């Protein structure tokens, strides 16, 4: 029989979240609903998840020694990474000592590096992927551009949310893309990937849940990105049943290989009904925020159920839905919002403001959600809702 303790009691069930952004905030809320004691960790104070957790810790999560020290002091039952900028070697060590990393230390360690996840998918599992090369010198970079051909995509081996990603369309772009990939890499990694640009018909995120009773899938999520970062998403994305089945088979293969219980965001390109594995996150996905209005169980509830060892019954899609990012531009530590009364007057709409403490440049500060009778209507409505939220971020 599964047992959950009471927060602050001697037998409390404790979850430590590594990374406390908007996705982590929703995970903490779901954990709170089940009476789980939560510890939110991030590099800066007052991060979104810290605002709703029982405890918070501000630290550099890429410092392996400091991370080991904090975990061993707090003794959480589950360690839940929410971002990629973590000393994953420390997570591997902790798992070897008996700590439970979600979904597994192998999954987190493999997926935080594009070279490792691509080698797993292409070389070990034989999954269909775009043509690619990994390079670490300008000479090998030039050779890769010739072999892959233009246009192609250049990314750092270690980065997230589109950081350091650009498209080389002409020979004149190559030097700029090389510099950009190295400027925006995470940590000290200096290798980059040169990847064939697939002019896909569409791309999807397939939320895949590995849980105690097997594997479950959410309806496919379509999305639009700018500079590699999500701007809007919608569910269910229309696709042929046989194409969706291919995606589900590939997602099952790769998540089985990574191991552990939890929700994985598996990304695919689709061209002429051919499926190409793109990337994978072993945690809730930003495009999956649409599930806060589209499903009876959001991706965050599904993630929590899965790693706690609880059942995941049939997932019900409530109707065509869409999400759209609410962004702030400027520099301020006193961000203010208005227009919510006009935004929320529409039926079947929601606003989520993340409570991020500051903005410097451009930052995702919230999301608008809408559900309608068709995807087209939902996308139009959610854009209207998002535009009606005014974000003031002046110094």
PDB file of N, CA, C and O in Angstrom, residues 14-48:
ATOM      1  N   UNK A  14       9.055  13.784   1.252  1.00  0.00           N
ATOM      2  CA  UNK A  14       9.720  15.027   0.850  1.00  0.00           C
ATOM      3  C   UNK A  14      10.191  14.946  -0.603  1.00  0.00           C
ATOM      4  O   UNK A  14      10.824  13.968  -1.007  1.00  0.00           O
ATOM      5  N   UNK A  15       9.879  15.994  -1.344  1.00  0.00           N
ATOM      6  CA  UNK A  15      10.330  16.113  -2.730  1.00  0.00           C
ATOM      7  C   UNK A  15      11.160  17.370  -2.861  1.00  0.00           C
ATOM      8  O   UNK A  15      10.735  18.458  -2.458  1.00  0.00           O
ATOM      9  N   UNK A  16      12.371  17.221  -3.403  1.00  0.00           N
ATOM     10  CA  UNK A  16      13.229  18.379  -3.676  1.00  0.00           C
ATOM     11  C   UNK A  16      13.209  18.662  -5.162  1.00  0.00           C
ATOM     12  O   UNK A  16      13.542  17.799  -5.981  1.00  0.00           O
ATOM     13  N   UNK A  17      12.794  19.886  -5.519  1.00  0.00           N
ATOM     14  CA  UNK A  17      12.721  20.308  -6.906  1.00  0.00           C
ATOM     15  C   UNK A  17      13.984  21.089  -7.251  1.00  0.00           C
ATOM     16  O   UNK A  17      14.291  22.099  -6.606  1.00  0.00           O
ATOM     17  N   UNK A  18      14.725  20.640  -8.247  1.00  0.00           N
ATOM     18  CA  UNK A  18      15.933  21.328  -8.698  1.00  0.00           C
ATOM     19  C   UNK A  18      15.582  22.173  -9.917  1.00  0.00           C
ATOM     20  O   UNK A  18      15.446  21.672 -11.028  1.00  0.00           O
ATOM     21  N   UNK A  19      15.410  23.465  -9.687  1.00  0.00           N
ATOM     22  CA  UNK A  19      14.868  24.367 -10.690  1.00  0.00           C
ATOM     23  C   UNK A  19      13.449  24.704 -10.291  1.00  0.00           C
ATOM     24  O   UNK A  19      12.644  23.811 -10.048  1.00  0.00           O
ATOM     25  N   UNK A  20      13.140  25.996 -10.187  1.00  0.00           N
ATOM     26  CA  UNK A  20      11.864  26.400  -9.605  1.00  0.00           C
ATOM     27  C   UNK A  20      11.134  27.414 -10.461  1.00  0.00           C
ATOM     28  O   UNK A  20      10.581  28.389  -9.967  1.00  0.00           O
ATOM     29  N   UNK A  21      11.139  27.180 -11.762  1.00  0.00           N
ATOM     30  CA  UNK A  21      10.445  28.067 -12.686  1.00  0.00           C
ATOM     31  C   UNK A  21       8.957  27.794 -12.739  1.00  0.00           C
ATOM     32  O   UNK A  21       8.381  27.165 -11.850  1.00  0.00           O
ATOM     33  N   UNK A  22       8.334  28.234 -13.846  1.00  0.00           N
ATOM     34  CA  UNK A  22       6.881  28.109 -13.961  1.00  0.00           C
ATOM     35  C   UNK A  22       6.401  26.664 -14.040  1.00  0.00           C
ATOM     36  O   UNK A  22       5.330  26.326 -13.526  1.00  0.00           O
ATOM     37  N   UNK A  23       7.189  25.798 -14.668  1.00  0.00           N
ATOM     38  CA  UNK A  23       6.797  24.396 -14.733  1.00  0.00           C
ATOM     39  C   UNK A  23       6.922  23.744 -13.360  1.00  0.00           C
ATOM     40  O   UNK A  23       6.057  22.983 -12.920  1.00  0.00           O
ATOM     41  N   UNK A  24       8.006  24.069 -12.669  1.00  0.00           N
ATOM     42  CA  UNK A  24       8.197  23.548 -11.321  1.00  0.00           C
ATOM     43  C   UNK A  24       7.127  24.038 -10.366  1.00  0.00           C
ATOM     44  O   UNK A  24       6.718  23.317  -9.446  1.00  0.00           O
ATOM     45  N   UNK A  25       6.654  25.258 -10.560  1.00  0.00           N
ATOM     46  CA  UNK A  25       5.595  25.800  -9.699  1.00  0.00           C
ATOM     47  C   UNK A  25       4.351  24.922  -9.770  1.00  0.00           C
ATOM     48  O   UNK A  25       3.732  24.605  -8.741  1.00  0.00           O
ATOM     49  N   UNK A  26       3.980  24.513 -10.981  1.00  0.00           N
ATOM     50  CA  UNK A  26       2.796  23.665 -11.138  1.00  0.00           C
ATOM     51  C   UNK A  26       3.024  22.272 -10.552  1.00  0.00           C
ATOM     52  O   UNK A  26       2.097  21.660 -10.012  1.00  0.00           O
ATOM     53  N   UNK A  27       4.255  21.771 -10.644  1.00  0.00           N
ATOM     54  CA  UNK A  27       4.571  20.479 -10.031  1.00  0.00           C
ATOM     55  C   UNK A  27       4.417  20.573  -8.511  1.00  0.00           C
ATOM     56  O   UNK A  27       3.828  19.685  -7.871  1.00  0.00           O
ATOM     57  N   UNK A  28       4.917  21.661  -7.914  1.00  0.00           N
ATOM     58  CA  UNK A  28       4.789  21.843  -6.471  1.00  0.00           C
ATOM     59  C   UNK A  28       3.325  21.920  -6.057  1.00  0.00           C
ATOM     60  O   UNK A  28       2.906  21.319  -5.063  1.00  0.00           O
ATOM     61  N   UNK A  29       2.520  22.635  -6.826  1.00  0.00           N
ATOM     62  CA  UNK A  29       1.092  22.747  -6.505  1.00  0.00           C
ATOM     63  C   UNK A  29       0.431  21.366  -6.497  1.00  0.00           C
ATOM     64  O   UNK A  29      -0.365  21.039  -5.606  1.00  0.00           O
ATOM     65  N   UNK A  30       0.771  20.532  -7.476  1.00  0.00           N
ATOM     66  CA  UNK A  30       0.202  19.174  -7.516  1.00  0.00           C
ATOM     67  C   UNK A  30       0.693  18.349  -6.335  1.00  0.00           C
ATOM     68  O   UNK A  30      -0.071  17.558  -5.760  1.00  0.00           O
ATOM     69  N   UNK A  31       1.940  18.511  -5.954  1.00  0.00           N
ATOM     70  CA  UNK A  31       2.464  17.792  -4.785  1.00  0.00           C
ATOM     71  C   UNK A  31       1.770  18.267  -3.505  1.00  0.00           C
ATOM     72  O   UNK A  31       1.440  17.459  -2.626  1.00  0.00           O
ATOM     73  N   UNK A  32       1.528  19.565  -3.403  1.00  0.00           N
ATOM     74  CA  UNK A  32       0.842  20.105  -2.226  1.00  0.00           C
ATOM     75  C   UNK A  32      -0.550  19.509  -2.089  1.00  0.00           C
ATOM     76  O   UNK A  32      -1.028  19.242  -0.978  1.00  0.00           O
ATOM     77  N   UNK A  33      -1.215  19.282  -3.214  1.00  0.00           N
ATOM     78  CA  UNK A  33      -2.566  18.710  -3.182  1.00  0.00           C
ATOM     79  C   UNK A  33      -2.570  17.293  -2.610  1.00  0.00           C
ATOM     80  O   UNK A  33      -3.595  16.817  -2.132  1.00  0.00           O
ATOM     81  N   UNK A  34      -1.427  16.630  -2.673  1.00  0.00           N
ATOM     82  CA  UNK A  34      -1.332  15.272  -2.129  1.00  0.00           C
ATOM     83  C   UNK A  34      -0.643  15.254  -0.771  1.00  0.00           C
ATOM     84  O   UNK A  34      -0.305  14.187  -0.259  1.00  0.00           O
ATOM     85  N   UNK A  35      -0.421  16.415  -0.190  1.00  0.00           N
ATOM     86  CA  UNK A  35       0.163  16.468   1.145  1.00  0.00           C
ATOM     87  C   UNK A  35       1.631  16.119   1.201  1.00  0.00           C
ATOM     88  O   UNK A  35       2.120  15.615   2.222  1.00  0.00           O
ATOM     89  N   UNK A  36       2.358  16.390   0.120  1.00  0.00           N
ATOM     90  CA  UNK A  36       3.791  16.101   0.067  1.00  0.00           C
ATOM     91  C   UNK A  36       4.561  17.352   0.481  1.00  0.00           C
ATOM     92  O   UNK A  36       4.234  18.471   0.067  1.00  0.00           O
ATOM     93  N   UNK A  37       5.585  17.176   1.300  1.00  0.00           N
ATOM     94  CA  UNK A  37       6.429  18.299   1.708  1.00  0.00           C
ATOM     95  C   UNK A  37       7.397  18.637   0.573  1.00  0.00           C
ATOM     96  O   UNK A  37       8.036  17.740   0.004  1.00  0.00           O
ATOM     97  N   UNK A  38       7.506  19.921   0.254  1.00  0.00           N
ATOM     98  CA  UNK A  38       8.265  20.324  -0.935  1.00  0.00           C
ATOM     99  C   UNK A  38       9.399  21.286  -0.593  1.00  0.00           C
ATOM    100  O   UNK A  38       9.272  22.150   0.270  1.00  0.00           O
ATOM    101  N   UNK A  39      10.513  21.115  -1.310  1.00  0.00           N
ATOM    102  CA  UNK A  39      11.688  21.975  -1.180  1.00  0.00           C
ATOM    103  C   UNK A  39      12.026  22.471  -2.583  1.00  0.00           C
ATOM    104  O   UNK A  39      12.358  21.681  -3.469  1.00  0.00           O
ATOM    105  N   UNK A  40      11.934  23.775  -2.799  1.00  0.00           N
ATOM    106  CA  UNK A  40      12.210  24.360  -4.109  1.00  0.00           C
ATOM    107  C   UNK A  40      13.612  24.967  -4.120  1.00  0.00           C
ATOM    108  O   UNK A  40      13.947  25.782  -3.268  1.00  0.00           O
ATOM    109  N   UNK A  41      14.413  24.558  -5.098  1.00  0.00           N
ATOM    110  CA  UNK A  41      15.802  25.020  -5.202  1.00  0.00           C
ATOM    111  C   UNK A  41      15.988  25.756  -6.526  1.00  0.00           C
ATOM    112  O   UNK A  41      15.504  25.303  -7.565  1.00  0.00           O
ATOM    113  N   UNK A  42      16.666  26.892  -6.483  1.00  0.00           N
ATOM    114  CA  UNK A  42      17.001  27.596  -7.724  1.00  0.00           C
ATOM    115  C   UNK A  42      18.192  28.503  -7.471  1.00  0.00           C
ATOM    116  O   UNK A  42      18.602  28.705  -6.324  1.00  0.00           O
ATOM    117  N   UNK A  43      18.716  29.074  -8.555  1.00  0.00           N
ATOM    118  CA  UNK A  43      19.912  29.916  -8.473  1.00  0.00           C
ATOM    119  C   UNK A  43      19.587  31.325  -7.994  1.00  0.00           C
ATOM    120  O   UNK A  43      20.490  32.082  -7.643  1.00  0.00           O
ATOM    121  N   UNK A  44      18.294  31.713  -8.008  1.00  0.00           N
ATOM    122  CA  UNK A  44      17.917  33.061  -7.575  1.00  0.00           C
ATOM    123  C   UNK A  44      16.736  32.974  -6.606  1.00  0.00           C
ATOM    124  O   UNK A  44      15.924  32.041  -6.688  1.00  0.00           O
ATOM    125  N   UNK A  45      16.607  33.917  -5.679  1.00  0.00           N
ATOM    126  CA  UNK A  45      15.531  33.858  -4.692  1.00  0.00           C
ATOM    127  C   UNK A  45      14.169  34.233  -5.289  1.00  0.00           C
ATOM    128  O   UNK A  45      14.101  34.914  -6.321  1.00  0.00           O
ATOM    129  N   UNK A  46      13.116  33.776  -4.628  1.00  0.00           N
ATOM    130  CA  UNK A  46      11.731  34.106  -4.987  1.00  0.00           C
ATOM    131  C   UNK A  46      11.333  33.597  -6.372  1.00  0.00           C
ATOM    132  O   UNK A  46      10.447  34.175  -7.024  1.00  0.00           O
ATOM    133  N   UNK A  47      11.971  32.523  -6.844  1.00  0.00           N
ATOM    134  CA  UNK A  47      11.565  31.901  -8.101  1.00  0.00           C
ATOM    135  C   UNK A  47      10.130  31.395  -7.965  1.00  0.00           C
ATOM    136  O   UNK A  47       9.648  31.169  -6.849  1.00  0.00           O
ATOM    137  N   UNK A  48       9.400  31.216  -9.073  1.00  0.00           N
ATOM    138  CA  UNK A  48       7.980  30.871  -8.993  1.00  0.00           C
ATOM    139  C   UNK A  48       7.641  29.706  -8.069  1.00  0.00           C
ATOM    140  O   UNK A  48       6.728  29.807  -7.246  1.00  0.00           O
TER     141      UNK A  48
END
